[in-house]
């Protein structure tokens, strides 16, 4: 069923999209995090291993400052990015890749935290704050850490939609001797995403309100990304021949999944929603977003963000000058 002459798209032409998903409780959470930072010893900054760059929030850099930080990539079991790439992006080793469904995968994170605790003396143990964008797996990580460390019931509510956690929790003990106490926090989005691709990625993985982007556009972007991961089309071969045409794919998907309207026509919108959701939940396999094959992607992302920030400051200065 694989077309030998199929050539995947090398770029995606995105329609006009909203660039922001910054809500009132996001701003409130940032203020509270800043207040609490002085009493925190360590930060777990959580990112989605499927989209390691898009789920990086630079607001946290100003909150964390010089505090020790471990970047925790969750959803390891859903990511098609080779583990070696994370090592290249983090040469200092200040990261950990975890599967929150597997207690053994969080042991390295606990060990890294213990090592930091051993290097300092504190009567109250080690106090950790979890930060991350919405729906990257913060609460699931906390629950897995608790079960792996001290056992007991779930410590935090989890869900498949962005924004399940709305308030900063009281601490949760995840380890004894030494005591490691963790605070969960609400997911916080950027006031404005870097570009349309970032918003498409965040909506496709469910890190922003999925209603912000049309389901067919999400499906089209997912199709584009799957073809980049594997140009043979094998990641969706059970539904369709390799294709760059989302309508062609969704029509085939409808026929194979029996998603038809009462008149017998393909339910393309319903199929788009259903198919993307299956990938979002990990029911279809592993996926990767961002420039996941580029060893220099991390540095290039930082350089692009710094340039964007300089331009924004320049525009603000120009506006102040005109007003004056």
XYZ file of C-alpha atoms in Angstrom:
324
model
C 0.000 0.000 0.000
C 3.047 2.289 0.191
C 3.575 4.501 -2.856
C 7.209 4.296 -3.950
C 7.143 7.705 -5.664
C 5.483 9.613 -2.831
C 7.267 12.846 -1.866
C 6.127 14.483 1.402
C 5.714 18.213 1.827
C 8.762 20.081 3.107
C 6.769 23.021 4.466
C 3.299 23.685 5.813
C 1.197 26.606 4.673
C -0.718 27.591 7.788
C -3.893 29.678 7.705
C -4.332 32.710 9.925
C -4.366 31.421 13.502
C -4.713 32.871 16.995
C -1.261 33.227 18.543
C -2.228 33.426 22.207
C -3.829 31.265 24.887
C -2.995 33.272 28.000
C -5.793 33.240 30.565
C -6.436 34.967 33.878
C -5.370 32.004 35.994
C -2.093 31.833 34.028
C -1.181 35.370 35.145
C -2.272 34.586 38.707
C -0.123 31.443 38.749
C 2.929 33.386 37.544
C 2.541 35.925 40.358
C 2.247 33.133 42.932
C 5.267 31.279 41.516
C 7.376 34.427 41.799
C 6.329 34.812 45.444
C 7.244 31.219 46.255
C 10.534 31.012 44.369
C 12.618 32.280 47.288
C 11.647 29.242 49.397
C 12.178 26.704 46.584
C 15.403 24.695 46.249
C 14.826 23.060 42.873
C 12.545 23.374 39.836
C 11.230 20.575 37.642
C 10.446 22.283 34.343
C 8.173 19.855 32.497
C 8.006 19.685 28.709
C 6.315 17.276 26.314
C 8.879 14.918 24.751
C 6.877 14.958 21.504
C 7.307 18.734 21.184
C 10.369 19.672 23.247
C 10.765 23.179 21.814
C 7.122 24.212 21.416
C 6.403 23.295 25.059
C 9.293 25.361 26.385
C 8.024 28.455 28.183
C 10.594 31.243 28.454
C 8.556 32.973 31.168
C 9.939 30.356 33.543
C 13.490 31.579 32.908
C 12.713 34.877 34.609
C 10.899 33.123 37.471
C 13.551 30.488 38.146
C 16.583 32.716 37.752
C 19.687 30.973 39.098
C 17.774 28.250 40.950
C 18.801 24.673 40.094
C 16.526 23.299 37.404
C 15.949 19.881 35.867
C 14.126 19.799 32.533
C 11.748 16.828 32.648
C 10.462 15.495 29.336
C 7.254 13.543 29.881
C 5.357 11.231 27.528
C 8.511 9.390 26.545
C 6.334 6.496 25.440
C 4.574 8.736 22.880
C 7.641 10.473 21.415
C 9.390 9.438 18.198
C 12.440 11.595 19.006
C 15.597 9.552 19.547
C 16.826 9.754 23.177
C 20.315 10.661 21.950
C 18.960 13.966 20.602
C 17.972 15.068 24.109
C 21.501 14.336 25.314
C 22.905 16.526 22.509
C 20.505 19.340 23.409
C 21.439 19.107 27.117
C 25.209 18.516 27.260
C 25.281 19.345 31.000
C 22.930 16.447 31.722
C 20.351 18.640 33.487
C 17.379 16.758 32.043
C 15.395 13.566 32.440
C 13.033 11.720 30.069
C 10.174 9.882 31.769
C 7.121 7.760 31.098
C 4.636 8.579 33.848
C 2.987 5.178 33.427
C 6.213 3.497 34.518
C 7.485 4.024 38.067
C 10.970 2.875 37.168
C 11.386 5.674 34.628
C 11.164 8.379 37.321
C 13.878 6.876 39.518
C 16.623 8.813 37.741
C 14.763 12.048 38.451
C 14.459 11.151 42.144
C 18.146 10.205 42.224
C 19.141 13.515 40.642
C 17.066 15.314 43.289
C 18.637 13.271 46.096
C 22.101 14.226 44.879
C 21.187 17.897 45.089
C 19.749 17.368 48.570
C 22.956 15.642 49.698
C 24.987 18.639 48.528
C 23.163 21.030 50.854
C 22.011 20.971 54.456
C 18.390 21.706 55.263
C 16.219 20.768 58.204
C 13.159 20.840 55.946
C 14.564 18.640 53.194
C 14.393 19.581 49.516
C 11.533 21.767 48.286
C 10.706 21.404 44.596
C 8.289 23.276 42.335
C 6.868 21.751 39.140
C 6.400 24.200 36.261
C 5.202 23.640 32.721
C 2.772 24.571 29.990
C -0.800 23.220 30.127
C -1.298 19.474 29.701
C 2.367 18.510 29.418
C 2.004 15.936 32.195
C 2.925 17.818 35.387
C 0.238 16.301 37.613
C 0.771 12.829 36.145
C 4.478 13.196 36.912
C 3.721 14.211 40.492
C 1.419 11.229 40.992
C 4.007 8.819 39.593
C 6.727 10.325 41.789
C 4.498 9.947 44.850
C 3.605 6.333 44.104
C 7.199 5.430 43.284
C 8.525 7.189 46.393
C 6.128 6.778 49.293
C 3.071 5.055 47.799
C -0.483 6.206 48.465
C -3.319 7.586 46.398
C -3.101 10.134 43.596
C -1.778 13.479 44.755
C -3.052 15.612 41.889
C -6.003 15.591 39.515
C -5.085 14.751 35.924
C -6.907 15.054 32.618
C -6.576 15.083 28.842
C -7.506 18.760 28.461
C -5.345 21.818 28.997
C -5.960 23.605 32.289
C -6.992 20.805 34.672
C -4.822 22.198 37.498
C -5.882 25.779 38.307
C -4.231 26.455 41.665
C -0.855 25.864 43.298
C -1.094 22.870 45.593
C 0.249 22.379 49.074
C 3.377 20.291 49.048
C 3.369 16.571 48.334
C 6.060 14.365 49.849
C 7.568 12.120 47.150
C 10.536 10.808 49.102
C 11.627 10.241 52.689
C 15.151 10.307 54.097
C 15.831 12.739 52.641
C 12.472 14.488 52.502
C 11.651 15.738 49.021
C 8.566 17.961 48.975
C 6.977 18.958 45.669
C 4.513 21.722 44.788
C 2.315 21.296 41.709
C 1.366 24.435 39.758
C -1.131 25.260 36.998
C 0.025 25.038 33.409
C 1.080 28.438 32.085
C 1.057 29.397 28.400
C 3.117 32.085 26.715
C 1.298 35.400 26.161
C 2.102 34.916 22.473
C 3.497 31.892 20.642
C 6.611 32.285 18.519
C 4.931 31.414 15.224
C 1.978 29.616 13.608
C 3.792 26.258 13.660
C 4.115 26.483 17.430
C 0.399 27.139 17.860
C -0.399 24.258 15.500
C 1.859 21.950 17.497
C 0.406 23.010 20.850
C -3.172 22.563 19.632
C -2.411 19.173 18.066
C -0.893 17.770 21.275
C -3.575 19.430 23.418
C -1.414 21.959 25.257
C -3.842 24.789 24.413
C -7.601 24.736 24.052
C -8.065 22.408 21.076
C -11.004 24.516 19.900
C -8.659 27.380 18.965
C -7.638 25.659 15.724
C -9.996 24.058 13.198
C -9.887 20.225 13.520
C -9.235 19.810 9.790
C -6.242 22.144 10.019
C -4.958 20.125 12.982
C -5.396 16.907 10.990
C -3.596 18.437 8.001
C -0.682 19.505 10.220
C -0.544 16.085 11.844
C -0.462 14.445 8.412
C 2.391 16.759 7.425
C 4.351 15.880 10.598
C 3.786 12.138 10.205
C 5.160 12.298 6.687
C 8.271 14.033 8.034
C 8.740 11.347 10.703
C 8.307 8.545 8.159
C 7.993 9.511 4.477
C 6.835 5.997 3.600
C 3.398 6.723 5.065
C 3.606 3.633 7.268
C 2.334 5.552 10.318
C -1.146 5.744 8.813
C -0.994 2.987 6.187
C -3.963 1.140 7.711
C -6.182 4.060 6.743
C -4.780 5.477 3.523
C -2.106 5.453 0.867
C 0.678 8.029 1.496
C -0.668 11.467 0.685
C -0.183 15.186 1.254
C -3.895 15.861 0.731
C -5.773 15.919 4.044
C -9.188 15.673 2.388
C -8.079 12.581 0.496
C -6.755 11.052 3.709
C -9.855 11.892 5.777
C -12.158 10.485 3.091
C -10.231 7.207 3.197
C -10.256 7.306 7.011
C -14.042 7.731 7.032
C -14.558 4.757 4.737
C -12.287 2.484 6.768
C -13.639 3.612 10.166
C -17.267 3.761 8.949
C -17.581 7.427 9.888
C -20.343 8.460 7.481
C -23.239 10.896 7.726
C -26.871 9.749 7.446
C -26.713 10.387 3.713
C -23.680 8.124 3.386
C -21.184 10.945 2.875
C -17.792 11.003 4.654
C -17.899 12.934 7.950
C -14.633 14.768 7.333
C -14.854 17.105 10.333
C -15.725 14.275 12.711
C -12.959 12.136 11.237
C -10.401 14.923 11.702
C -11.362 15.341 15.359
C -11.347 11.589 15.986
C -8.022 10.890 14.259
C -6.096 13.747 15.907
C -7.496 12.781 19.310
C -6.286 9.212 18.854
C -2.753 10.489 18.208
C -3.038 12.938 21.093
C -3.845 10.046 23.448
C -1.090 7.834 22.061
C -3.452 5.276 20.538
C -1.843 5.423 17.091
C 1.855 5.336 17.971
C 4.742 7.725 18.450
C 4.970 11.203 16.956
C 7.496 14.053 16.883
C 7.136 17.783 16.329
C 9.587 20.688 16.105
C 12.972 20.366 14.389
C 13.493 16.973 16.000
C 16.297 15.703 13.738
C 18.513 18.780 14.083
C 21.303 18.568 16.720
C 21.471 22.380 16.746
C 17.708 22.905 17.063
C 17.915 23.898 20.726
C 20.510 26.629 20.139
C 18.752 27.839 16.993
C 15.449 28.064 18.882
C 17.080 30.163 21.608
C 18.692 32.465 19.039
C 15.378 32.917 17.214
C 13.576 33.649 20.481
C 16.203 36.214 21.520
C 15.897 37.933 18.131
C 12.115 37.998 18.414
C 12.378 39.498 21.886
C 14.764 42.222 20.631
C 12.338 43.116 17.855
C 9.466 43.306 20.324
C 11.441 45.634 22.592
C 12.283 47.757 19.547
C 8.595 48.048 18.590
C 7.690 49.023 22.151
C 10.389 51.700 22.169
C 9.152 53.084 18.844
C 5.587 53.254 20.172
C 6.721 55.125 23.315
C 8.707 57.548 21.155
C 5.676 58.284 18.953
C 3.458 58.872 21.979
C 6.025 61.206 23.503
